[in-house]
mmCIF file of C-alpha atoms and ligand atoms in Angstrom:
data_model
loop_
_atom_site.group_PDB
_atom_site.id
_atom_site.type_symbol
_atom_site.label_atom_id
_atom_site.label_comp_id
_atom_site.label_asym_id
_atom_site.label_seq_id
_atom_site.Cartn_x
_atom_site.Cartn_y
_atom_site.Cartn_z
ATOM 1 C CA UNK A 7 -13.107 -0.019 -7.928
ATOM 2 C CA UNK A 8 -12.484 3.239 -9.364
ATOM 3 C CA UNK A 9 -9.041 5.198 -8.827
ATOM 4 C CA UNK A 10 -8.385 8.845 -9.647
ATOM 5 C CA UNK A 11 -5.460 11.096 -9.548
ATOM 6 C CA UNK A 12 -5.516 14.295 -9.096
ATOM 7 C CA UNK A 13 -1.922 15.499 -10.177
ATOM 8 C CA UNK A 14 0.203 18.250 -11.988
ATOM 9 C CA UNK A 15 2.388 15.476 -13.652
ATOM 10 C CA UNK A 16 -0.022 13.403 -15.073
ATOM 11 C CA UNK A 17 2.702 11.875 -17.513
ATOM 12 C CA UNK A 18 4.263 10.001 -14.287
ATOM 13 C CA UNK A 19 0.784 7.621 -14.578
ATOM 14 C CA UNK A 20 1.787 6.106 -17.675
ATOM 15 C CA UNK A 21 3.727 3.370 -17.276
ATOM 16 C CA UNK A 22 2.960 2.434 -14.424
ATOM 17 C CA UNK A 23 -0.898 1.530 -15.327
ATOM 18 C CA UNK A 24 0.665 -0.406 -18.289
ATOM 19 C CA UNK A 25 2.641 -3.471 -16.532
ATOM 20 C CA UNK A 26 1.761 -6.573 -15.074
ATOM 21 C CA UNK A 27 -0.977 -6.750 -12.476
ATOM 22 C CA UNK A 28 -2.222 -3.610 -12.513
ATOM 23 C CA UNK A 29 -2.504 -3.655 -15.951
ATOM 24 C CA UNK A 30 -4.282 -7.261 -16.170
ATOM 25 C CA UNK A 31 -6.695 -5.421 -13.627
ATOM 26 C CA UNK A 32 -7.199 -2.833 -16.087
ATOM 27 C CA UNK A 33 -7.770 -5.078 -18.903
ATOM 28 C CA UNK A 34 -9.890 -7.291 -16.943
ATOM 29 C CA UNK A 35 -12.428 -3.967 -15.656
ATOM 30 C CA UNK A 36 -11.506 -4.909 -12.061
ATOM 31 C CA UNK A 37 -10.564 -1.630 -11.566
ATOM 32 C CA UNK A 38 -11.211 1.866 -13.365
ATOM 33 C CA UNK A 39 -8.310 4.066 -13.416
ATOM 34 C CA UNK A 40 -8.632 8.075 -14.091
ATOM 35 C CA UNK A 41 -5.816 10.648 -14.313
ATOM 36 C CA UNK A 42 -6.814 14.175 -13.811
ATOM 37 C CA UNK A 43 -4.458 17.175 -14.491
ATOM 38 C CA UNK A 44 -4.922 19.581 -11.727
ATOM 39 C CA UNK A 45 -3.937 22.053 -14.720
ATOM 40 C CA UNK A 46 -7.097 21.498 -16.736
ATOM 41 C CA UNK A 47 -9.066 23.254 -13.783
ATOM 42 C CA UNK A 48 -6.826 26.788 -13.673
ATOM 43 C CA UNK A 49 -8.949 29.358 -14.905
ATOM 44 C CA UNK A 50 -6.143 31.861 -14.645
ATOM 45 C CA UNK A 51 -4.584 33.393 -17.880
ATOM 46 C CA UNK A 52 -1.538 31.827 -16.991
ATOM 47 C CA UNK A 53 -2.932 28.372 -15.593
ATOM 48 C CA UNK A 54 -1.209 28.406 -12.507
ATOM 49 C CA UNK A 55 -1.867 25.485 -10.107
ATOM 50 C CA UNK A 56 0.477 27.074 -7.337
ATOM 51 C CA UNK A 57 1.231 30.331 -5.864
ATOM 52 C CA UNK A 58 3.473 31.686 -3.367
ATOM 53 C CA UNK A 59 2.507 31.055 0.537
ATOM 54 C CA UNK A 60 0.972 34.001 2.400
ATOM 55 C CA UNK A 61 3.085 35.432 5.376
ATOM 56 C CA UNK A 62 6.140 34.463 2.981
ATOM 57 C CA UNK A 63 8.313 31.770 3.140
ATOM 58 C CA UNK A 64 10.490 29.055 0.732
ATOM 59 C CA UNK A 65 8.314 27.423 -2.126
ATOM 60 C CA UNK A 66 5.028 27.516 -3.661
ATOM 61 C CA UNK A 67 1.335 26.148 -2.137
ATOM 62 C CA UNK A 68 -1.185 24.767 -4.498
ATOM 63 C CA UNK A 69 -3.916 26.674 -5.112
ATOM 64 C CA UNK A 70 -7.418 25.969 -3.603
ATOM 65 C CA UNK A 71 -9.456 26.303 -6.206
ATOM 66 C CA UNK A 72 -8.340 24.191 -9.601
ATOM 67 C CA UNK A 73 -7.996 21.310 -7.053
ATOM 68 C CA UNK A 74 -11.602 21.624 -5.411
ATOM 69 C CA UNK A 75 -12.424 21.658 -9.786
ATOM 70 C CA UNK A 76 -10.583 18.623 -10.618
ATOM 71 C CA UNK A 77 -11.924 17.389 -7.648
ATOM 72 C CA UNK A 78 -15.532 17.902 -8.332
ATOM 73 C CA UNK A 79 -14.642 16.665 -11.720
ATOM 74 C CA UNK A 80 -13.655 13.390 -10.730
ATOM 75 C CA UNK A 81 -15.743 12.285 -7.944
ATOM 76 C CA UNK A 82 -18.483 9.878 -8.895
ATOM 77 C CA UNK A 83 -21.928 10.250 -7.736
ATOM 78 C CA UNK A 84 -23.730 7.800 -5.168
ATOM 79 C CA UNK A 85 -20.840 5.722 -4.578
ATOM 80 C CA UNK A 86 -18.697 5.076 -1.444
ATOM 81 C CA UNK A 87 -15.266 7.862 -2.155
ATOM 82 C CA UNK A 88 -12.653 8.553 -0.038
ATOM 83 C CA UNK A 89 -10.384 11.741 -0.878
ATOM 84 C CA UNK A 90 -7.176 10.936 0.385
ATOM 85 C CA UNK A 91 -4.225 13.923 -0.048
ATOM 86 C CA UNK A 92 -0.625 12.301 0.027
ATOM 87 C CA UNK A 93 2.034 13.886 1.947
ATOM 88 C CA UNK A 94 4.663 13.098 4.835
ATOM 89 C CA UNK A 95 2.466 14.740 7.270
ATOM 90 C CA UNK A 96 -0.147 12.061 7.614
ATOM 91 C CA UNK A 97 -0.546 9.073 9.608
ATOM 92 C CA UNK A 98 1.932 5.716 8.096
ATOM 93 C CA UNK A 99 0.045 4.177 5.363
ATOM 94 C CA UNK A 100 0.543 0.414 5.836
ATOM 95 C CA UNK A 101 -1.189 -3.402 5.268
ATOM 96 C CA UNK A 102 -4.240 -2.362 7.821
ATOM 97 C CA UNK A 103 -4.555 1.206 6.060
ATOM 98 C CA UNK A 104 -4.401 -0.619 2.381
ATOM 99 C CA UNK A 105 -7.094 -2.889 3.630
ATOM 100 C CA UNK A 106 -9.457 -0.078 4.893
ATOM 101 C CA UNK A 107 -9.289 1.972 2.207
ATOM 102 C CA UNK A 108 -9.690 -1.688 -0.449
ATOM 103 C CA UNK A 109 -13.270 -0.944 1.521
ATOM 104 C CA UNK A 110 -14.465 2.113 -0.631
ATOM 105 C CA UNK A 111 -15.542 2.275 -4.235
ATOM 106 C CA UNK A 112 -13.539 5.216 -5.377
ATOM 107 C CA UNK A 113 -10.156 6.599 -3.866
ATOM 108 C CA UNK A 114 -9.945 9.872 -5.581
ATOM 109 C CA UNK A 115 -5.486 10.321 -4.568
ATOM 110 C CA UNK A 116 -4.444 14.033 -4.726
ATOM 111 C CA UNK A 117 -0.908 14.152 -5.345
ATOM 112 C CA UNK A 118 -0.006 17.046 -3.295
ATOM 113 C CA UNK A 119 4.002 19.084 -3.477
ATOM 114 C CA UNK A 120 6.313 18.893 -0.720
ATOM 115 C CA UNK A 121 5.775 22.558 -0.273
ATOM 116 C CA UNK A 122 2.117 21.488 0.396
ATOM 117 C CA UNK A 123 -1.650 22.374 -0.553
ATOM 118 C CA UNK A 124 -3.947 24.864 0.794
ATOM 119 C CA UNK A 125 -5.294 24.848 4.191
ATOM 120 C CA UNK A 126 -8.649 25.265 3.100
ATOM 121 C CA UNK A 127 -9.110 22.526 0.010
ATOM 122 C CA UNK A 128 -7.803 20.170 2.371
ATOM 123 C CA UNK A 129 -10.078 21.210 5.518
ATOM 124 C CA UNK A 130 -13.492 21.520 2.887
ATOM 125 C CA UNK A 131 -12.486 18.470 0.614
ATOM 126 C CA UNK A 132 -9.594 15.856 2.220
ATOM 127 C CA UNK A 133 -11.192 12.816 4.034
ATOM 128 C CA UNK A 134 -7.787 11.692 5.170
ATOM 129 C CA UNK A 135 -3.828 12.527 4.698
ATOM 130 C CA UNK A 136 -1.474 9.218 4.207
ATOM 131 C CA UNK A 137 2.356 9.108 4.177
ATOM 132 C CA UNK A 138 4.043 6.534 2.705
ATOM 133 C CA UNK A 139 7.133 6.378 5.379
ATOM 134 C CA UNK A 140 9.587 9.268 6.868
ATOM 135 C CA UNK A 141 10.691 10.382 4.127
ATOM 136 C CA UNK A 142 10.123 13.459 2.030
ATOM 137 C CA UNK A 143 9.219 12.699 -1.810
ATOM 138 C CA UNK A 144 8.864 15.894 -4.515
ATOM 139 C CA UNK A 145 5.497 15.345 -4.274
ATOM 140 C CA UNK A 146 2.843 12.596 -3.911
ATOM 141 C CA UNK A 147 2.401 11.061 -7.281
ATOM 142 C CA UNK A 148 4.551 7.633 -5.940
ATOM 143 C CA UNK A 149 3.027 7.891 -3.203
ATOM 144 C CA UNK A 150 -0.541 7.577 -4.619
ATOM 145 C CA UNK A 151 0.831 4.732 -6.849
ATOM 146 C CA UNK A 152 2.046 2.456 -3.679
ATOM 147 C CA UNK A 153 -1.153 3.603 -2.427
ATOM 148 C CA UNK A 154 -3.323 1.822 -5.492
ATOM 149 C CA UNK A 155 -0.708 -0.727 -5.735
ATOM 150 C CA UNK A 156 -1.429 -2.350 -2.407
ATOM 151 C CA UNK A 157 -4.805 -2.113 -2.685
ATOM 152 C CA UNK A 158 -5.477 -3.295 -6.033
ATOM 153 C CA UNK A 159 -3.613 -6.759 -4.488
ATOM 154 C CA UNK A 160 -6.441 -7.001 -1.774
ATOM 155 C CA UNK A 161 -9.344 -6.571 -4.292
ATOM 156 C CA UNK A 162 -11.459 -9.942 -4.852
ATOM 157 C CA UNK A 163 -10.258 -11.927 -8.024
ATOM 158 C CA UNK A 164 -7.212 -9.887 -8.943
ATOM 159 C CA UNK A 165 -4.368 -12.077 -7.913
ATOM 160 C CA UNK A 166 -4.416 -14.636 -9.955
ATOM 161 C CA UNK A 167 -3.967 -18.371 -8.864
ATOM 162 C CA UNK A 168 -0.758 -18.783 -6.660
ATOM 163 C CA UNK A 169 -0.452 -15.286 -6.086
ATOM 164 C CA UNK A 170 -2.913 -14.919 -2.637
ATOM 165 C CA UNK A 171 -2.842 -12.216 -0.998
ATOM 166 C CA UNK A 172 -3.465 -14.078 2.428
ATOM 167 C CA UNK A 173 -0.181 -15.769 2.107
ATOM 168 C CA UNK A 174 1.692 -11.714 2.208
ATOM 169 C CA UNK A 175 4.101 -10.526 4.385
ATOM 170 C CA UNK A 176 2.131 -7.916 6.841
ATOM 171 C CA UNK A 177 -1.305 -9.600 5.709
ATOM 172 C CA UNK A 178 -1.283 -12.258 8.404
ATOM 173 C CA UNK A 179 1.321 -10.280 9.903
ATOM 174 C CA UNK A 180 4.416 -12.270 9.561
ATOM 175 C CA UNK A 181 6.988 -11.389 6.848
ATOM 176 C CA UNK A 182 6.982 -13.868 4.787
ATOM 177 C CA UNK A 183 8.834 -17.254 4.549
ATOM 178 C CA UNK A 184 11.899 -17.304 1.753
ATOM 179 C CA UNK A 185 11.006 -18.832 -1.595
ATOM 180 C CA UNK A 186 13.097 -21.276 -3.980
ATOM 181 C CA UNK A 187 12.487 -22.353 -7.370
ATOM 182 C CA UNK A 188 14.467 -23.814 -10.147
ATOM 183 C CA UNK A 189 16.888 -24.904 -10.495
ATOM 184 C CA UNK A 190 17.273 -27.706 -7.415
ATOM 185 C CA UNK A 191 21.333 -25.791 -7.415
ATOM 186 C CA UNK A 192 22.491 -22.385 -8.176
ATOM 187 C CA UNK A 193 25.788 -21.578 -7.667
ATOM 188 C CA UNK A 194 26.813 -24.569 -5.309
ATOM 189 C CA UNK A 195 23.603 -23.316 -3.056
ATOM 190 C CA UNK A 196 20.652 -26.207 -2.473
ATOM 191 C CA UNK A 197 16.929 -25.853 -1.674
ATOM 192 C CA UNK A 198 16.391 -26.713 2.318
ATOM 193 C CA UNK A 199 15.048 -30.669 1.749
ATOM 194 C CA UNK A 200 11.759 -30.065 3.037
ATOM 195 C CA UNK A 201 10.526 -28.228 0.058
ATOM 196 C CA UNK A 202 11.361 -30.948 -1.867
ATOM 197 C CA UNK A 203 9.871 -33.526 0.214
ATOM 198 C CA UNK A 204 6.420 -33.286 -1.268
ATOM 199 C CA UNK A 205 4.736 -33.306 2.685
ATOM 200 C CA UNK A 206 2.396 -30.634 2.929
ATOM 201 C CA UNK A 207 2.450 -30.674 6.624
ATOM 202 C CA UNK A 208 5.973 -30.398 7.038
ATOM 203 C CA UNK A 209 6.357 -28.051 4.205
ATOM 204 C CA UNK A 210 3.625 -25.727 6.058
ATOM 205 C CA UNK A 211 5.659 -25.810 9.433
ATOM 206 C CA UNK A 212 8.892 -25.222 7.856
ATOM 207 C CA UNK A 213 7.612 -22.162 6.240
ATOM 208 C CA UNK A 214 5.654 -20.741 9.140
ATOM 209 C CA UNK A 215 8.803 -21.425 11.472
ATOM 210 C CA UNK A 216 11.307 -19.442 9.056
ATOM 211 C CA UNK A 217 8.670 -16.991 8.774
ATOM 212 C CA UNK A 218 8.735 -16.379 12.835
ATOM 213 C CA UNK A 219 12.270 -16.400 13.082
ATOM 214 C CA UNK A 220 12.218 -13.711 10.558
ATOM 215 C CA UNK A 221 10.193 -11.629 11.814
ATOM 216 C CA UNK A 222 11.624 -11.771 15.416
ATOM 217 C CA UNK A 223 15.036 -10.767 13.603
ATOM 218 C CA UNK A 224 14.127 -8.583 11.552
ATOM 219 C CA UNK A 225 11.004 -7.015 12.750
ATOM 220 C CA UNK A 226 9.933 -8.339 16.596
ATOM 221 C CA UNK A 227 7.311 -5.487 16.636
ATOM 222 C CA UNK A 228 5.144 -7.007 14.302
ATOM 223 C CA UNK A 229 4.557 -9.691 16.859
ATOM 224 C CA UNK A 230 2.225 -7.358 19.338
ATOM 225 C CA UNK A 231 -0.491 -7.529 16.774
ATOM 226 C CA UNK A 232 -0.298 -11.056 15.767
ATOM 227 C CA UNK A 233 -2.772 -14.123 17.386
ATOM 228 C CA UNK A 234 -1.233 -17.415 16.610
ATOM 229 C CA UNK A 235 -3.711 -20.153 16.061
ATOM 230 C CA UNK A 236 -3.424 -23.474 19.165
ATOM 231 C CA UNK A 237 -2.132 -25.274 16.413
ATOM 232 C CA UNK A 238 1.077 -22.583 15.266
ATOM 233 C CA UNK A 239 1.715 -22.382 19.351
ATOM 234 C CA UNK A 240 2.315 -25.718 19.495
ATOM 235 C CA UNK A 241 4.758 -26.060 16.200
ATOM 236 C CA UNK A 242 6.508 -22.689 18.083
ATOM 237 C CA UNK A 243 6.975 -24.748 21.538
ATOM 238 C CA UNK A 244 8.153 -27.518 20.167
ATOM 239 C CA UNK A 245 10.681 -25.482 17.978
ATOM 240 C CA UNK A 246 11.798 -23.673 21.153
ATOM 241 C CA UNK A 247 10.380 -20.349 19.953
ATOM 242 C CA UNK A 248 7.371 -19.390 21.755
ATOM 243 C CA UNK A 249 9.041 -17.775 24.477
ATOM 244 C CA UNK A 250 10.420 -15.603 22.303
ATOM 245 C CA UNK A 251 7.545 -14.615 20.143
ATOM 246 C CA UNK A 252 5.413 -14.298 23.480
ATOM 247 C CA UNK A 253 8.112 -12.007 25.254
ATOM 248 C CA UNK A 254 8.507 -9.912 21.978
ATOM 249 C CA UNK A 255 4.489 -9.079 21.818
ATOM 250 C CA UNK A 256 4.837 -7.578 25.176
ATOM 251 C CA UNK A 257 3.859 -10.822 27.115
ATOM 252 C CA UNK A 258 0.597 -12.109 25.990
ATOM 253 C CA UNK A 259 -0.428 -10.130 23.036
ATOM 254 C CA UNK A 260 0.446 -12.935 20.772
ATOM 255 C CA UNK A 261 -2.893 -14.716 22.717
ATOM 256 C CA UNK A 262 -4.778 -17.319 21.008
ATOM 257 C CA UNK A 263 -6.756 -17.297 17.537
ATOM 258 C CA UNK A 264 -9.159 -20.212 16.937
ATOM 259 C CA UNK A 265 -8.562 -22.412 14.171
ATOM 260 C CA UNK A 266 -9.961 -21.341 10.729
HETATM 261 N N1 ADE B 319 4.757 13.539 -0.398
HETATM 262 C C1 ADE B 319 6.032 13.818 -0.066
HETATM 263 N N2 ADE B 319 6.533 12.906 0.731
HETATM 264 C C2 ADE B 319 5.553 11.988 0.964
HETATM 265 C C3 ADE B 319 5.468 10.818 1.738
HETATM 266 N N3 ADE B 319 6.487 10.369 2.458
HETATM 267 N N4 ADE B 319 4.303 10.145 1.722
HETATM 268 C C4 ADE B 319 3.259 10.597 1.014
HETATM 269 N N5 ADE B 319 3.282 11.706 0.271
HETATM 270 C C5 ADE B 319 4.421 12.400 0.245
#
């Protein structure tokens, strides 16, 4: 899968593309990473990439044209792209969006300023605008980088053993359980016996039961979209939580999923 920036800072990129997964990804040609300076494409004597807004106002816009350039520059022909322009106007990027967009060949990720980007690049060029949360960044460049980030995680054979995606927080919907390793005591503070127990079953029921109660503490509106399997129902009657988890999806939502 190919991803392309389209930024003014493209120095931010660096590091980022040199550590641990994303990197191994890299390395490994799942994924083809290009960084485009929106600069490159001002044809200006003075290479601007912004300007001040018509009809006045605080800030500066980015220009139209060196971003349709870059654009142009960077899209691939003949394959499946998606031009997505960050900023906190969009729709909430989350686990659904990341696996929608894990669906295209290319995500070409313009990294606009929190003054914004020309009405007209992004009517004639942007396929979608994303936000990251309610929040206002300087500009998109982090943005774009959660943005490959979680869906570099979803692509086939990048996680390497042990590190499945299905098993995420959001994926099936359910933050996820809480994880020990060594050593069996740290700082007076044990491992809950089960995990030690060596019985898959129980070790599976524990988990998906702490993951529940999780979730209904910390996040019950995750439950609404969430279709528990005959099986799970059963472990959550018998542990006294299905009421709960039904009456937190709005009474029924958390229906029935057929065994996998
Ligand atoms: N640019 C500025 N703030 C942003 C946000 N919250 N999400 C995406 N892009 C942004």
């Amino acid at each position: 899968m190919f991803f392309d920036f389209l930024t003014i800072f493209p120095e931010f990129f660096g590091s980022p593309l040199r550590e641990g997964i994303v990197r191994r990804a890299l390395n490994e040609g799942k994924i083809q990473v290009g960084v485009h300076n929106i600069r490159d494409f001002a044809t200006d004597r003075h290479r601007m990439t912004d300007d001040r807004p018509f009809g006045g106002g605080e800030g500066m816009v980015l220009k139209p044209e060196p971003l349709a350039a870059c654009l142009k520059s960077a899209r691939k022909a003949g394959i499946h792209s998606r031009v997505v322009l960050l900023s906190p106007a969009g729709p909430r990027f989350d686990q659904q969006g990341a696996e929608r967009l894990a669906g295209y060949d290319q995500l070409i990720l313009v990294c606009g300023r929190y003054e914004g980007v020309d009405e007209r690049f992004r009517t004639l060029y942007v396929d979608e605008e994303l936000s990251i949360g309610d929040y206002v960044l300087t500009g998109g460049e982090l943005a774009a980088l959660v943005i490959m980030d979680t869906v570099i995680r979803l692509l086939p054979n990048v996680l390497g053993c042990g590190e499945s995606a299905a098993n995420d927080s959001f994926s099936c919907g359910l933050l996820k359980h809480r994880q020990y390793t060594r050593p069996r005591v740290f700082e007076g503070m044990g491992v809950p016996e089960v995990l030690l127990s060596g019985d898959h079953a129980a070790v599976a029921r524990h988990r998906l039961l702490e993951a529940v109660e999780l979730t209904l503490h910390r996040r019950p509106d995750l439950l609404a979209t969430i279709a528990f399997t005959p099986a799970e129902r059963k472990v959550l009657r018998q542990a006294g939580l299905l009421a709960r988890v039904d009456a937190a999806a709005g009474g029924g939502a958390s229906g029935e999923r057929r065994e996998s």
